[in-house]
Structure formats: structure tokens, C-alpha cells
Amino acid sequence: MAIQRTFSIIKPDATARNLTGKIIAKFEDAGLRVVASKRIRMTREQAEGFYAVHKERPFFGELVDFMISGPVVVQVLEGEDAVAKNREVMGATNPAEAAPGTIRKEFALSIGENSVHGSDAPETAAEEIKFFFSDDEIVG
Ligand code: ATP
Ligand code: MG
């Protein structure tokens, strides 16, 4: 498996509880390298655009309101098999179903306030990285 890049968001429930360092340590311990990072407050338009794939889901409004409720840290993670590795470190969407040691098991509050986002495939990773970063902001 070649070196890949994936896109990550540390969500508002985690920034509010000052957990960014603990979450980044989980990525680094798994062999993922942070090659781009910025702390931002998403606009409603950004959040709606980023989650457009979920716009027909019943939780869409709640999801957008949550994602703009506080600062987030958007990041590009690089490493062997980075997309799958990041999903493994994150754990299941619902923290009640997440495996021991995963970010969501240790830190998530609920299925909505679940501390992190991670791309689900290499193609979506490329699109999501472009949504938040220009090429010169990524330094591998
Ligand atoms: P993410 O895309 O954030 O990495 P995921 O791929 O595990 O998470 P998705 O199915 O893509 O999960 O859902 C996107 C996000 O929408 C979830 O991370 C969660 O914050 C929220 N969400 C999903 N299902 C629910 C639900 N039933 N109720 C409330 N929020 C939900
Ligand atoms: Mg998803």
C-alpha cells in the first residue's frame, strides 16, 4: 500500500474540551503525519457544502448547527494506507459501538458530537482536502 493522504476534522465538541493534543497524539501514534493544519470557525455555507452528501438525512440541520457551534481543526494526514488507518483510529460513528482505544470510544459524547471526521475513501479525501486547503498549505 502506497503513501496516501486523508482529510480530518477535530470537531467543536473536542476543541471545546481542549482535546486537540490528545487526538493528534492518537494519529501520530498510529503512524499518521500531520502535513497541514489550521484552526477555523466554519461558516454555515462551508458546513452545508462540506456535508452536502447528507442534505436529505434527518440529522442534516443538527449536524450543520453543531459544526459551526465552535472552532474546528482541519488537517491533512499522510501515511501508509492513511484513509483506512485514520478510520480505524477514529472508531465507529456511534461511540457506543466504537472499539476500545479509538478516539470516539475515549472522547466522543454521542453519535452527533463524535469528536472527529475522517474521509471515507481516497477520492473523497482528495475532494475534502481541496475544499479547505490550497497546495501551498500542505507541506509533506
Ligand atoms: P464523519 O463523516 O464525520 O467522519 P462517519 O463517516 O462515521 O463520520 P457519516 O455517516 O458520514 O459518519 O455521518 C456524518 C456525521 O453526521 C457523523 O460523524 C455524525 O457527526 C453525524 N451523524 C451521523 N448519523 C447521525 C445520527 N443518526 N444522528 C445525529 N448525527 C449523526
Ligand atoms: Mg462520513
mmCIF file of C-alpha atoms and ligand atoms in Angstrom:
data_model
loop_
_atom_site.group_PDB
_atom_site.id
_atom_site.type_symbol
_atom_site.label_atom_id
_atom_site.label_comp_id
_atom_site.label_asym_id
_atom_site.label_seq_id
_atom_site.Cartn_x
_atom_site.Cartn_y
_atom_site.Cartn_z
ATOM 1 C CA MET A 1 0.000 0.000 0.000
ATOM 2 C CA ALA A 2 1.393 3.368 -1.022
ATOM 3 C CA ILE A 3 1.588 6.576 0.977
ATOM 4 C CA GLN A 4 -1.821 8.264 0.986
ATOM 5 C CA ARG A 5 -3.350 11.482 2.254
ATOM 6 C CA THR A 6 -6.640 11.831 4.071
ATOM 7 C CA PHE A 7 -8.645 14.710 5.487
ATOM 8 C CA SER A 8 -9.538 15.072 9.175
ATOM 9 C CA ILE A 9 -11.626 17.471 11.257
ATOM 10 C CA ILE A 10 -11.372 17.774 15.032
ATOM 11 C CA LYS A 11 -14.968 18.769 15.763
ATOM 12 C CA PRO A 12 -16.342 21.503 18.115
ATOM 13 C CA ASP A 13 -17.124 19.107 20.994
ATOM 14 C CA ALA A 14 -13.418 18.195 21.114
ATOM 15 C CA THR A 15 -11.968 21.712 20.726
ATOM 16 C CA ALA A 16 -14.355 22.874 23.497
ATOM 17 C CA ARG A 17 -12.900 20.271 25.870
ATOM 18 C CA ASN A 18 -9.283 21.107 24.938
ATOM 19 C CA LEU A 19 -8.672 17.643 23.429
ATOM 20 C CA THR A 20 -6.818 18.602 20.228
ATOM 21 C CA GLY A 21 -3.417 17.451 21.502
ATOM 22 C CA LYS A 22 -4.711 14.114 22.786
ATOM 23 C CA ILE A 23 -6.460 13.456 19.449
ATOM 24 C CA ILE A 24 -3.424 14.415 17.344
ATOM 25 C CA ALA A 25 -1.296 12.102 19.528
ATOM 26 C CA LYS A 26 -3.595 9.210 18.520
ATOM 27 C CA PHE A 27 -2.974 9.979 14.825
ATOM 28 C CA GLU A 28 0.789 10.254 15.330
ATOM 29 C CA ASP A 29 0.949 7.078 17.424
ATOM 30 C CA ALA A 30 -0.757 5.245 14.543
ATOM 31 C CA GLY A 31 1.948 6.415 12.116
ATOM 32 C CA LEU A 32 -0.038 9.247 10.540
ATOM 33 C CA ARG A 33 1.792 12.535 9.962
ATOM 34 C CA VAL A 34 0.083 15.959 10.130
ATOM 35 C CA VAL A 35 1.162 17.667 6.873
ATOM 36 C CA ALA A 36 -1.344 20.553 7.048
ATOM 37 C CA SER A 37 -3.368 22.015 9.911
ATOM 38 C CA LYS A 38 -5.455 25.070 10.719
ATOM 39 C CA ARG A 39 -7.969 26.053 13.376
ATOM 40 C CA ILE A 40 -11.014 27.724 11.832
ATOM 41 C CA ARG A 41 -14.593 28.644 12.570
ATOM 42 C CA MET A 42 -16.623 27.181 9.686
ATOM 43 C CA THR A 43 -19.278 29.331 8.090
ATOM 44 C CA ARG A 44 -22.773 27.890 7.622
ATOM 45 C CA GLU A 45 -22.141 27.882 3.846
ATOM 46 C CA GLN A 46 -18.910 25.888 4.278
ATOM 47 C CA ALA A 47 -20.555 23.340 6.593
ATOM 48 C CA GLU A 48 -23.560 22.909 4.278
ATOM 49 C CA GLY A 49 -21.251 22.497 1.278
ATOM 50 C CA PHE A 50 -18.923 20.089 3.024
ATOM 51 C CA TYR A 51 -21.812 17.874 4.213
ATOM 52 C CA ALA A 52 -23.938 18.278 1.035
ATOM 53 C CA VAL A 53 -23.941 14.478 0.618
ATOM 54 C CA HIS A 54 -26.037 14.256 3.813
ATOM 55 C CA LYS A 55 -28.508 17.032 2.973
ATOM 56 C CA GLU A 56 -31.543 14.731 2.732
ATOM 57 C CA ARG A 57 -30.742 12.980 6.041
ATOM 58 C CA PRO A 58 -32.927 13.859 9.057
ATOM 59 C CA PHE A 59 -29.922 14.986 11.102
ATOM 60 C CA PHE A 60 -28.540 17.421 8.478
ATOM 61 C CA GLY A 61 -29.708 20.621 10.229
ATOM 62 C CA GLU A 62 -28.429 19.427 13.588
ATOM 63 C CA LEU A 63 -25.091 18.411 12.025
ATOM 64 C CA VAL A 64 -24.544 21.807 10.368
ATOM 65 C CA ASP A 65 -25.547 23.718 13.542
ATOM 66 C CA PHE A 66 -23.095 21.614 15.551
ATOM 67 C CA MET A 67 -20.196 22.023 13.105
ATOM 68 C CA ILE A 68 -20.466 25.834 13.236
ATOM 69 C CA SER A 69 -21.026 25.979 17.014
ATOM 70 C CA GLY A 70 -17.322 26.409 17.802
ATOM 71 C CA PRO A 71 -13.832 26.168 16.343
ATOM 72 C CA VAL A 72 -12.665 23.093 14.454
ATOM 73 C CA VAL A 73 -9.178 21.949 13.442
ATOM 74 C CA VAL A 74 -8.969 20.853 9.803
ATOM 75 C CA GLN A 75 -5.962 18.699 8.922
ATOM 76 C CA VAL A 76 -4.335 16.656 6.196
ATOM 77 C CA LEU A 77 -2.899 13.367 7.473
ATOM 78 C CA GLU A 78 -0.324 11.416 5.485
ATOM 79 C CA GLY A 79 0.893 7.839 5.809
ATOM 80 C CA GLU A 80 0.646 4.228 4.627
ATOM 81 C CA ASP A 81 -2.999 3.431 3.884
ATOM 82 C CA ALA A 82 -3.947 6.732 5.562
ATOM 83 C CA VAL A 83 -7.684 6.700 4.750
ATOM 84 C CA ALA A 84 -8.355 3.297 6.327
ATOM 85 C CA LYS A 85 -5.844 3.816 9.128
ATOM 86 C CA ASN A 86 -7.496 7.081 10.158
ATOM 87 C CA ARG A 87 -10.961 5.451 10.136
ATOM 88 C CA GLU A 88 -9.557 2.705 12.359
ATOM 89 C CA VAL A 89 -8.086 5.185 14.847
ATOM 90 C CA MET A 90 -11.371 7.183 14.848
ATOM 91 C CA GLY A 91 -13.624 4.205 15.632
ATOM 92 C CA ALA A 92 -17.301 3.705 14.745
ATOM 93 C CA THR A 93 -19.555 6.748 14.135
ATOM 94 C CA ASN A 94 -21.581 5.869 17.239
ATOM 95 C CA PRO A 95 -19.219 5.915 20.265
ATOM 96 C CA ALA A 96 -21.298 3.174 21.917
ATOM 97 C CA GLU A 97 -20.126 0.888 19.087
ATOM 98 C CA ALA A 98 -16.534 2.130 18.868
ATOM 99 C CA ALA A 99 -13.665 -0.226 19.720
ATOM 100 C CA PRO A 100 -11.577 0.303 22.875
ATOM 101 C CA GLY A 101 -8.681 2.728 22.412
ATOM 102 C CA THR A 102 -10.279 4.585 19.495
ATOM 103 C CA ILE A 103 -10.782 8.364 19.545
ATOM 104 C CA ARG A 104 -14.570 8.099 19.527
ATOM 105 C CA LYS A 105 -14.626 5.460 22.286
ATOM 106 C CA GLU A 106 -12.426 7.608 24.524
ATOM 107 C CA PHE A 107 -13.706 11.099 23.723
ATOM 108 C CA ALA A 108 -16.994 11.229 21.767
ATOM 109 C CA LEU A 109 -20.140 12.387 23.572
ATOM 110 C CA SER A 110 -22.778 10.993 21.183
ATOM 111 C CA ILE A 111 -23.343 9.892 17.571
ATOM 112 C CA GLY A 112 -23.584 13.572 16.591
ATOM 113 C CA GLU A 113 -20.926 15.068 18.871
ATOM 114 C CA ASN A 114 -18.383 12.445 17.902
ATOM 115 C CA SER A 115 -15.134 14.455 18.092
ATOM 116 C CA VAL A 116 -13.654 13.735 14.636
ATOM 117 C CA HIS A 117 -14.412 13.479 10.941
ATOM 118 C CA GLY A 118 -12.316 11.400 8.549
ATOM 119 C CA SER A 119 -12.606 10.877 4.786
ATOM 120 C CA ASP A 120 -14.194 7.558 3.805
ATOM 121 C CA ALA A 121 -12.280 6.899 0.532
ATOM 122 C CA PRO A 122 -9.234 8.221 -1.370
ATOM 123 C CA GLU A 123 -11.493 10.075 -3.856
ATOM 124 C CA THR A 124 -13.473 11.861 -1.142
ATOM 125 C CA ALA A 125 -10.201 12.598 0.680
ATOM 126 C CA ALA A 126 -8.874 14.448 -2.380
ATOM 127 C CA GLU A 127 -12.098 16.479 -2.692
ATOM 128 C CA GLU A 128 -12.257 17.286 1.025
ATOM 129 C CA ILE A 129 -8.583 18.347 1.153
ATOM 130 C CA LYS A 130 -9.202 20.731 -1.773
ATOM 131 C CA PHE A 131 -12.291 22.130 -0.017
ATOM 132 C CA PHE A 132 -10.142 23.524 2.831
ATOM 133 C CA PHE A 133 -6.505 23.681 1.671
ATOM 134 C CA SER A 134 -4.525 25.104 -1.207
ATOM 135 C CA ASP A 135 -1.473 23.131 -2.404
ATOM 136 C CA ASP A 136 0.994 25.542 -0.772
ATOM 137 C CA GLU A 137 -0.558 24.959 2.675
ATOM 138 C CA ILE A 138 0.345 21.255 2.580
ATOM 139 C CA VAL A 139 3.955 20.544 3.489
ATOM 140 C CA GLY A 140 4.875 16.855 3.497
HETATM 141 P P1 ATP B 1 -17.663 11.560 9.507
HETATM 142 O O1 ATP B 1 -18.217 11.708 8.091
HETATM 143 O O2 ATP B 1 -17.960 12.745 10.398
HETATM 144 O O3 ATP B 1 -16.248 11.131 9.546
HETATM 145 P P2 ATP B 1 -18.876 8.993 9.606
HETATM 146 O O4 ATP B 1 -18.382 8.813 8.221
HETATM 147 O O5 ATP B 1 -18.512 7.985 10.645
HETATM 148 O O6 ATP B 1 -18.445 10.368 10.209
HETATM 149 P P3 ATP B 1 -21.432 9.673 8.430
HETATM 150 O O7 ATP B 1 -22.452 8.630 8.204
HETATM 151 O O8 ATP B 1 -20.642 10.194 7.272
HETATM 152 O O9 ATP B 1 -20.451 9.154 9.594
HETATM 153 O O10 ATP B 1 -22.138 10.892 9.174
HETATM 154 C C1 ATP B 1 -21.533 12.166 9.203
HETATM 155 C C2 ATP B 1 -21.701 12.764 10.577
HETATM 156 O O11 ATP B 1 -23.071 13.040 10.783
HETATM 157 C C3 ATP B 1 -21.316 11.856 11.739
HETATM 158 O O12 ATP B 1 -19.950 11.893 12.054
HETATM 159 C C4 ATP B 1 -22.139 12.443 12.867
HETATM 160 O O13 ATP B 1 -21.500 13.600 13.415
HETATM 161 C C5 ATP B 1 -23.403 12.867 12.151
HETATM 162 N N1 ATP B 1 -24.416 11.815 12.261
HETATM 163 C C6 ATP B 1 -24.462 10.628 11.618
HETATM 164 N N2 ATP B 1 -25.514 9.905 11.965
HETATM 165 C C7 ATP B 1 -26.207 10.652 12.871
HETATM 166 C C8 ATP B 1 -27.417 10.492 13.612
HETATM 167 N N3 ATP B 1 -28.146 9.376 13.497
HETATM 168 N N4 ATP B 1 -27.780 11.496 14.443
HETATM 169 C C9 ATP B 1 -27.064 12.628 14.570
HETATM 170 N N5 ATP B 1 -25.919 12.860 13.883
HETATM 171 C C10 ATP B 1 -25.493 11.895 13.053
HETATM 172 MG MG MG B 2 -18.680 10.241 6.633
#
